[in-house]
Short mmCIF file of C-alpha atoms in Angstrom, two decimals:
data_model
loop_
_atom_site.label_atom_id
_atom_site.label_comp_id
_atom_site.label_asym_id
_atom_site.label_seq_id
_atom_site.Cartn_x
_atom_site.Cartn_y
_atom_site.Cartn_z
CA MET V 535 0.00 0.00 0.00
CA LYS V 536 2.85 2.38 0.83
CA ILE V 537 4.56 1.71 -2.51
CA ALA V 538 1.33 2.32 -4.42
CA LEU V 539 0.78 5.63 -2.61
CA GLU V 540 4.36 6.75 -3.28
CA LEU V 541 4.04 5.80 -6.96
CA LEU V 542 0.78 7.72 -7.20
CA ILE V 543 2.39 10.80 -5.61
CA ILE V 544 5.37 10.67 -8.01
CA PHE V 545 3.13 10.31 -11.04
CA SER V 546 0.93 13.20 -9.87
CA LEU V 547 3.95 15.48 -9.30
CA VAL V 548 5.46 14.73 -12.72
CA THR V 549 2.09 15.24 -14.43
CA ALA V 550 1.53 18.53 -12.60
CA LEU V 551 5.00 19.83 -13.52
CA ILE V 552 4.52 18.99 -17.20
CA PHE V 553 1.05 20.57 -17.17
CA LEU V 554 2.35 23.79 -15.57
CA PHE V 555 5.20 24.00 -18.06
CA LEU V 556 2.94 23.54 -21.09
CA SER V 557 0.17 25.82 -19.78
CA GLY V 558 2.66 28.61 -19.05
CA TYR V 559 4.20 28.27 -22.48
CA SER V 560 0.81 28.38 -24.24
CA ARG V 561 -0.35 31.35 -22.13
CA ASN V 562 2.77 33.36 -23.03
CA LYS V 563 2.34 32.45 -26.67
CA ARG V 564 -1.30 33.62 -26.69
CA MET V 565 -0.32 36.88 -24.96
CA LYS V 566 2.42 37.59 -27.50
CA ASN V 567 0.05 36.88 -30.40
CA ARG V 568 -2.53 39.30 -28.97
CA MET V 569 0.13 41.98 -28.43
CA LYS V 570 1.42 41.43 -31.95
CA GLU V 571 -2.10 41.87 -33.32
CA PHE V 572 -2.86 45.18 -31.61
CA LEU V 573 0.54 46.87 -31.21
CA PRO V 574 2.81 48.27 -33.95
CA THR V 575 5.98 46.43 -34.86
CA THR V 576 8.30 48.93 -33.19
CA GLN V 577 6.45 48.69 -29.88
CA MET V 578 6.50 44.91 -30.06
CA GLU V 579 10.28 44.95 -30.56
CA GLU V 580 10.68 47.19 -27.52
CA ILE V 581 8.48 44.88 -25.45
CA ASN V 582 10.10 41.64 -26.61
CA HIS V 583 13.67 42.97 -26.37
CA PRO V 584 13.72 45.82 -23.87
CA GLN V 585 17.26 45.26 -22.63
CA GLU V 586 18.03 41.75 -23.90
CA LYS V 587 17.11 40.08 -20.62
CA ARG V 588 19.35 37.28 -19.54
CA PRO V 589 17.53 33.93 -19.62
CA SER V 590 16.77 32.18 -16.36
CA PHE V 591 19.02 29.52 -14.88
CA PHE V 592 16.67 26.70 -15.85
CA LYS V 593 16.46 27.91 -19.45
CA ARG V 594 20.23 28.31 -19.69
CA PHE V 595 20.70 24.82 -18.24
CA PHE V 596 18.15 23.42 -20.69
CA LEU V 597 19.83 25.13 -23.67
CA SER V 598 23.27 23.97 -22.55
CA VAL V 599 22.03 20.37 -22.43
CA ALA V 600 20.40 20.82 -25.84
CA ASN V 601 23.67 22.13 -27.32
CA ILE V 602 25.31 18.81 -26.46
CA PHE V 603 23.08 17.13 -29.07
CA LYS V 604 23.29 19.97 -31.61
CA ASN V 605 25.38 17.99 -34.10
CA VAL V 606 23.41 14.76 -33.66
CA GLN V 607 21.44 13.63 -36.71
CA PHE V 608 17.91 12.97 -35.50
CA SER V 609 15.41 10.78 -37.30
CA GLU V 610 13.04 12.26 -39.85
CA SER V 611 10.05 11.03 -37.83
CA THR V 612 11.03 13.24 -34.87
CA GLN V 613 11.49 16.28 -37.08
CA LYS V 614 8.20 15.50 -38.82
CA ILE V 615 6.31 15.29 -35.52
CA LEU V 616 7.68 18.65 -34.35
CA LEU V 617 6.90 20.27 -37.70
CA GLU V 618 3.35 18.94 -37.88
CA ALA V 619 2.68 19.80 -34.24
CA GLY V 620 3.71 23.41 -34.88
CA SER V 621 6.28 23.26 -32.09
CA LYS V 622 9.04 25.85 -31.88
CA LEU V 623 11.37 23.35 -30.23
CA LYS V 624 14.36 22.20 -32.23
CA PRO V 625 15.03 18.45 -32.44
CA GLU V 626 17.99 18.70 -30.06
CA GLU V 627 15.91 20.73 -27.59
CA PHE V 628 13.10 18.20 -27.71
CA PHE V 629 15.56 15.35 -27.15
CA ALA V 630 17.06 17.24 -24.21
CA LEU V 631 13.55 17.57 -22.77
CA ARG V 632 13.03 13.82 -23.15
CA ILE V 633 16.30 13.28 -21.25
CA LEU V 634 15.71 15.78 -18.44
CA VAL V 635 12.13 14.72 -17.62
CA PRO V 636 12.95 11.04 -16.84
CA ALA V 637 16.21 12.04 -15.14
CA GLY V 638 14.41 14.45 -12.84
CA SER V 639 11.62 11.95 -12.16
CA GLY V 640 14.14 9.21 -11.38
CA ILE V 641 16.08 11.46 -8.98
CA ILE V 642 12.90 12.43 -7.11
CA ALA V 643 11.84 8.78 -6.93
CA GLY V 644 15.29 7.84 -5.62
CA PHE V 645 15.14 10.47 -2.88
CA ILE V 646 11.75 9.17 -1.78
CA GLY V 647 13.22 5.68 -1.52
CA LEU V 648 11.19 3.76 -4.06
CA PRO V 649 12.41 0.31 -5.19
CA TRP V 650 14.62 0.09 -8.26
CA TYR V 651 11.94 -1.49 -10.45
CA LEU V 652 9.48 1.33 -9.70
CA ILE V 653 12.18 3.90 -10.46
CA THR V 654 12.81 2.12 -13.76
CA ILE V 655 9.11 2.28 -14.65
CA ILE V 656 8.96 5.99 -13.75
CA VAL V 657 12.03 6.74 -15.89
CA ILE V 658 10.56 4.85 -18.86
CA PHE V 659 7.26 6.72 -18.55
CA GLY V 660 9.14 10.02 -18.22
CA PHE V 661 10.93 9.31 -21.51
CA ILE V 662 7.70 8.35 -23.30
CA ILE V 663 5.39 11.11 -22.00
CA PRO V 664 6.94 14.08 -23.96
CA ILE V 665 6.65 12.33 -27.33
CA ASN V 666 3.07 11.29 -26.56
CA ILE V 667 2.18 14.87 -25.61
CA MET V 668 3.71 16.11 -28.87
CA LYS V 669 1.79 13.50 -30.87
CA GLN V 670 -1.43 14.52 -29.14
CA LYS V 671 -0.70 18.16 -29.93
CA ARG V 672 -0.09 17.22 -33.56
CA ARG V 673 -3.34 15.25 -33.72
CA ILE V 674 -5.37 18.14 -32.29
CA ARG V 675 -3.69 20.63 -34.62
CA LEU V 676 -4.30 18.55 -37.73
CA ALA V 677 -7.90 17.86 -36.68
CA ARG V 678 -8.59 21.61 -36.81
CA VAL V 679 -7.56 21.76 -40.47
CA ASN V 680 -10.79 20.24 -41.81
CA ILE V 681 -12.99 22.69 -39.90
CA GLN V 682 -10.85 25.69 -40.81
CA LEU V 683 -10.55 24.66 -44.45
CA ILE V 684 -14.29 25.19 -44.96
CA GLU V 685 -13.99 28.74 -43.66
CA VAL V 686 -10.82 29.38 -45.65
CA LEU V 687 -12.36 28.30 -48.95
CA GLY V 688 -15.49 30.37 -48.31
CA THR V 689 -13.44 33.46 -47.42
CA MET V 690 -11.22 33.12 -50.48
CA ALA V 691 -14.17 32.55 -52.83
CA ASN V 692 -16.06 35.60 -51.51
CA SER V 693 -12.90 37.74 -51.62
CA MET V 694 -12.17 36.83 -55.23
CA ARG V 695 -15.77 37.55 -56.23
CA ALA V 696 -15.34 40.98 -54.59
CA GLY V 697 -12.33 41.71 -56.80
CA PHE V 698 -9.38 40.43 -54.77
CA SER V 699 -6.59 38.59 -56.51
CA PHE V 700 -5.64 35.06 -55.50
CA MET V 701 -2.62 36.20 -53.46
CA GLN V 702 -4.63 38.99 -51.82
CA ALA V 703 -7.30 36.46 -50.83
CA MET V 704 -4.60 34.22 -49.30
CA GLN V 705 -3.14 37.22 -47.47
CA LEU V 706 -6.59 37.97 -46.02
CA VAL V 707 -6.87 34.36 -44.84
CA GLY V 708 -3.44 34.64 -43.19
CA LYS V 709 -4.63 37.65 -41.19
CA GLU V 710 -8.14 36.47 -40.26
CA ILE V 711 -7.82 32.70 -39.66
CA PRO V 712 -6.10 31.40 -36.49
CA ASP V 713 -3.57 28.58 -36.24
CA PRO V 714 -2.91 26.29 -38.04
CA LEU V 715 -4.14 27.43 -41.48
CA GLY V 716 -3.86 31.19 -40.94
CA PRO V 717 -0.12 31.34 -40.14
CA GLU V 718 0.61 28.69 -42.78
CA PHE V 719 -1.17 30.68 -45.53
CA ASP V 720 0.63 33.83 -44.39
CA ARG V 721 3.89 31.92 -44.69
CA VAL V 722 2.91 30.87 -48.21
CA VAL V 723 2.29 34.50 -49.20
CA ARG V 724 5.63 35.64 -47.77
CA GLN V 725 7.53 32.84 -49.51
CA ALA V 726 5.82 33.62 -52.83
CA ALA V 727 6.70 37.32 -52.40
CA LEU V 728 10.36 36.32 -52.05
CA GLY V 729 10.26 34.61 -55.44
CA VAL V 730 9.80 30.97 -54.43
CA PRO V 731 7.78 29.09 -57.12
CA ILE V 732 4.14 28.73 -56.06
CA ASP V 733 4.22 24.97 -56.77
CA ASP V 734 7.10 24.47 -54.33
CA VAL V 735 5.43 26.68 -51.73
CA PHE V 736 2.23 24.64 -51.80
CA GLU V 737 4.18 21.37 -51.71
CA GLU V 738 5.88 22.51 -48.50
CA LEU V 739 2.47 23.53 -47.11
CA VAL V 740 1.13 20.00 -47.60
CA LYS V 741 4.24 18.56 -45.96
CA ARG V 742 3.78 20.77 -42.90
CA LEU V 743 0.04 19.97 -42.72
CA PRO V 744 -0.49 16.41 -44.05
CA ASN V 745 -4.25 16.47 -44.57
CA LYS V 746 -6.17 14.70 -47.36
CA GLU V 747 -8.66 17.52 -47.89
CA LEU V 748 -5.92 20.15 -47.95
CA ASP V 749 -3.92 18.07 -50.42
CA VAL V 750 -6.96 17.83 -52.74
CA VAL V 751 -7.50 21.61 -52.52
CA VAL V 752 -3.84 22.34 -53.29
CA ARG V 753 -3.82 19.97 -56.29
CA ALA V 754 -7.01 21.53 -57.63
CA ILE V 755 -5.67 25.08 -57.26
CA LEU V 756 -2.38 24.24 -58.96
CA ALA V 757 -4.22 22.49 -61.83
CA GLN V 758 -6.59 25.44 -62.25
CA ARG V 759 -3.71 27.95 -62.37
CA LYS V 760 -2.21 25.99 -65.27
CA SER V 761 -5.41 25.29 -67.22
CA GLY V 762 -7.46 28.39 -66.33
CA GLY V 763 -11.09 28.74 -65.31
CA ASN V 764 -13.24 30.30 -62.62
CA LEU V 765 -11.23 29.83 -59.44
CA ALA V 766 -13.91 31.31 -57.17
CA GLU V 767 -16.46 28.79 -58.41
CA LEU V 768 -13.95 25.97 -57.96
CA LEU V 769 -13.30 27.05 -54.36
CA GLU V 770 -17.03 27.09 -53.60
CA THR V 771 -17.43 23.59 -55.06
CA MET V 772 -14.57 22.28 -52.93
CA GLU V 773 -16.05 24.01 -49.89
CA GLU V 774 -19.34 22.10 -50.30
CA THR V 775 -17.49 18.82 -50.87
CA ILE V 776 -15.32 19.20 -47.77
CA ARG V 777 -18.32 20.30 -45.71
CA GLY V 778 -20.04 17.02 -46.62
CA ARG V 779 -16.94 14.98 -45.71
CA VAL V 780 -16.65 16.75 -42.34
CA ARG V 781 -20.33 16.05 -41.63
CA ILE V 782 -19.79 12.34 -42.36
CA LEU V 783 -16.71 12.27 -40.10
CA GLU V 784 -18.66 13.87 -37.26
CA GLU V 785 -21.43 11.29 -37.64
CA LEU V 786 -18.85 8.48 -37.57
CA ASN V 787 -17.26 9.93 -34.43
CA THR V 788 -20.69 9.97 -32.80
CA LEU V 789 -21.40 6.37 -33.78
CA THR V 790 -18.00 5.10 -32.60
CA ALA V 791 -17.98 7.09 -29.33
CA GLN V 792 -19.37 4.11 -27.41
CA GLY V 793 -16.65 1.84 -28.79
CA ARG V 794 -13.91 4.30 -27.82
CA MET V 795 -15.27 4.63 -24.31
CA SER V 796 -15.53 0.85 -24.02
CA SER V 797 -11.91 0.44 -25.06
CA TRP V 798 -10.70 2.75 -22.30
CA ILE V 799 -12.98 1.24 -19.65
CA ILE V 800 -12.00 -2.34 -20.49
CA THR V 801 -8.31 -1.41 -20.62
CA LEU V 802 -8.20 0.56 -17.37
CA LEU V 803 -10.52 -1.71 -15.38
CA PRO V 804 -7.78 -4.25 -14.42
CA VAL V 805 -5.41 -1.40 -13.47
CA ALA V 806 -8.07 0.29 -11.34
CA LEU V 807 -8.96 -3.03 -9.69
CA GLY V 808 -5.29 -3.71 -8.89
CA LEU V 809 -4.89 -0.23 -7.33
CA TYR V 810 -8.08 -0.73 -5.33
CA LEU V 811 -6.96 -4.09 -3.95
CA GLY V 812 -3.48 -2.75 -3.20
CA LEU V 813 -4.82 0.23 -1.29
CA LEU V 814 -7.56 -1.71 0.48
CA ASN V 815 -5.59 -4.78 1.57
CA TRP V 816 -1.88 -4.75 0.72
CA GLU V 817 -1.25 -7.99 2.61
CA TYR V 818 -3.68 -9.76 0.26
CA PHE V 819 -2.30 -8.20 -2.92
CA SER V 820 1.45 -8.17 -2.15
CA PRO V 821 2.15 -11.75 -3.39
CA MET V 822 1.52 -10.47 -6.93
CA PHE V 823 4.79 -8.50 -6.64
CA HIS V 824 6.85 -10.93 -4.57
CA HIS V 825 6.10 -14.32 -6.14
CA PRO V 826 7.24 -15.48 -9.63
CA LEU V 827 3.72 -16.68 -10.40
CA GLY V 828 2.39 -13.21 -9.59
CA TRP V 829 4.97 -11.62 -11.92
CA MET V 830 3.92 -13.98 -14.69
CA MET V 831 0.23 -13.20 -14.13
CA ILE V 832 0.88 -9.45 -14.24
CA PHE V 833 2.95 -9.81 -17.42
CA VAL V 834 0.40 -11.98 -19.23
CA GLY V 835 -2.48 -9.75 -18.08
CA ALA V 836 -0.71 -6.60 -19.29
CA ILE V 837 0.03 -8.13 -22.71
CA ALA V 838 -3.59 -9.33 -23.09
CA ASP V 839 -4.88 -5.92 -22.01
CA ILE V 840 -2.75 -4.13 -24.61
CA ILE V 841 -3.76 -6.58 -27.37
CA GLY V 842 -7.44 -6.09 -26.55
CA TRP V 843 -7.08 -2.30 -26.65
CA VAL V 844 -5.33 -2.46 -30.04
CA ILE V 845 -7.99 -4.75 -31.51
CA ILE V 846 -10.83 -2.49 -30.36
CA GLN V 847 -9.05 0.55 -31.81
CA LYS V 848 -8.70 -1.23 -35.13
CA ILE V 849 -12.43 -2.08 -35.16
CA ILE V 850 -13.68 1.44 -34.42
CA ARG V 851 -11.21 3.21 -36.76
CA ILE V 852 -13.04 3.75 -40.05
CA GLU V 853 -11.31 5.44 -42.97
CA VAL V 854 -13.37 7.98 -44.94
#
């Protein structure tokens, strides 16, 4: 019972620290975006760089650890996750974060006096949690693309019917639409203004935001620019098509909600039952951790639990 309580306290502390770090970062980012929207550029430069403040000790320590891995060649999957998640972290900084989180968690667990196997589990979870948070951030960011794309196409079609050019319509989208499509379209406009071919610019846009609907829209726009035609009418047609696809996806999410909830309940039920028994009567539950048969039962149960969760996820995942 004591070990379970200590493990629960460690997990809660690590989760709270990560939450505070991410919430503070997002709050500062929102504040800077609001200030950038309402203040002139010169005032923003004075606010952001008043006297070139020296970074805090923790930031300097974090950057010094990240510089150790500066010349390391990271995998394309890591760079792709950071790019698609819209993170400002460099690959070496993200890897340093994945090193510092489990190291700090392991040190805290060691000071508390937890057994070595619990410290090992905490360190493994500390290494996995940052990448899972980044993947979740990427999933949420890409999920917003479909909803925003309907608004983007409608805005561009109405702007072009009012006399705007294609690039002016994209510039308007970059100013009016929030992340992710707004800043990405603004980046497209700036790259095109620097002389980068429009085909290459749109190809990079699809790489940064891998979305099927966005890819179809980009291909259609590039084909229309080569063959000619009424672009405003084409945008309105694509808007109606994507609106129908989004409606179907929402209906599927509603129909599969029960399956998703069942997968989590069935997966977490053995874990919750084990915690309940451990907290209620540790003398009764302790043989599971001290006897080879108990280790085997925990291992087999964990593997079966994971396989069941994967199978249910495969059943409820429907491609549209």
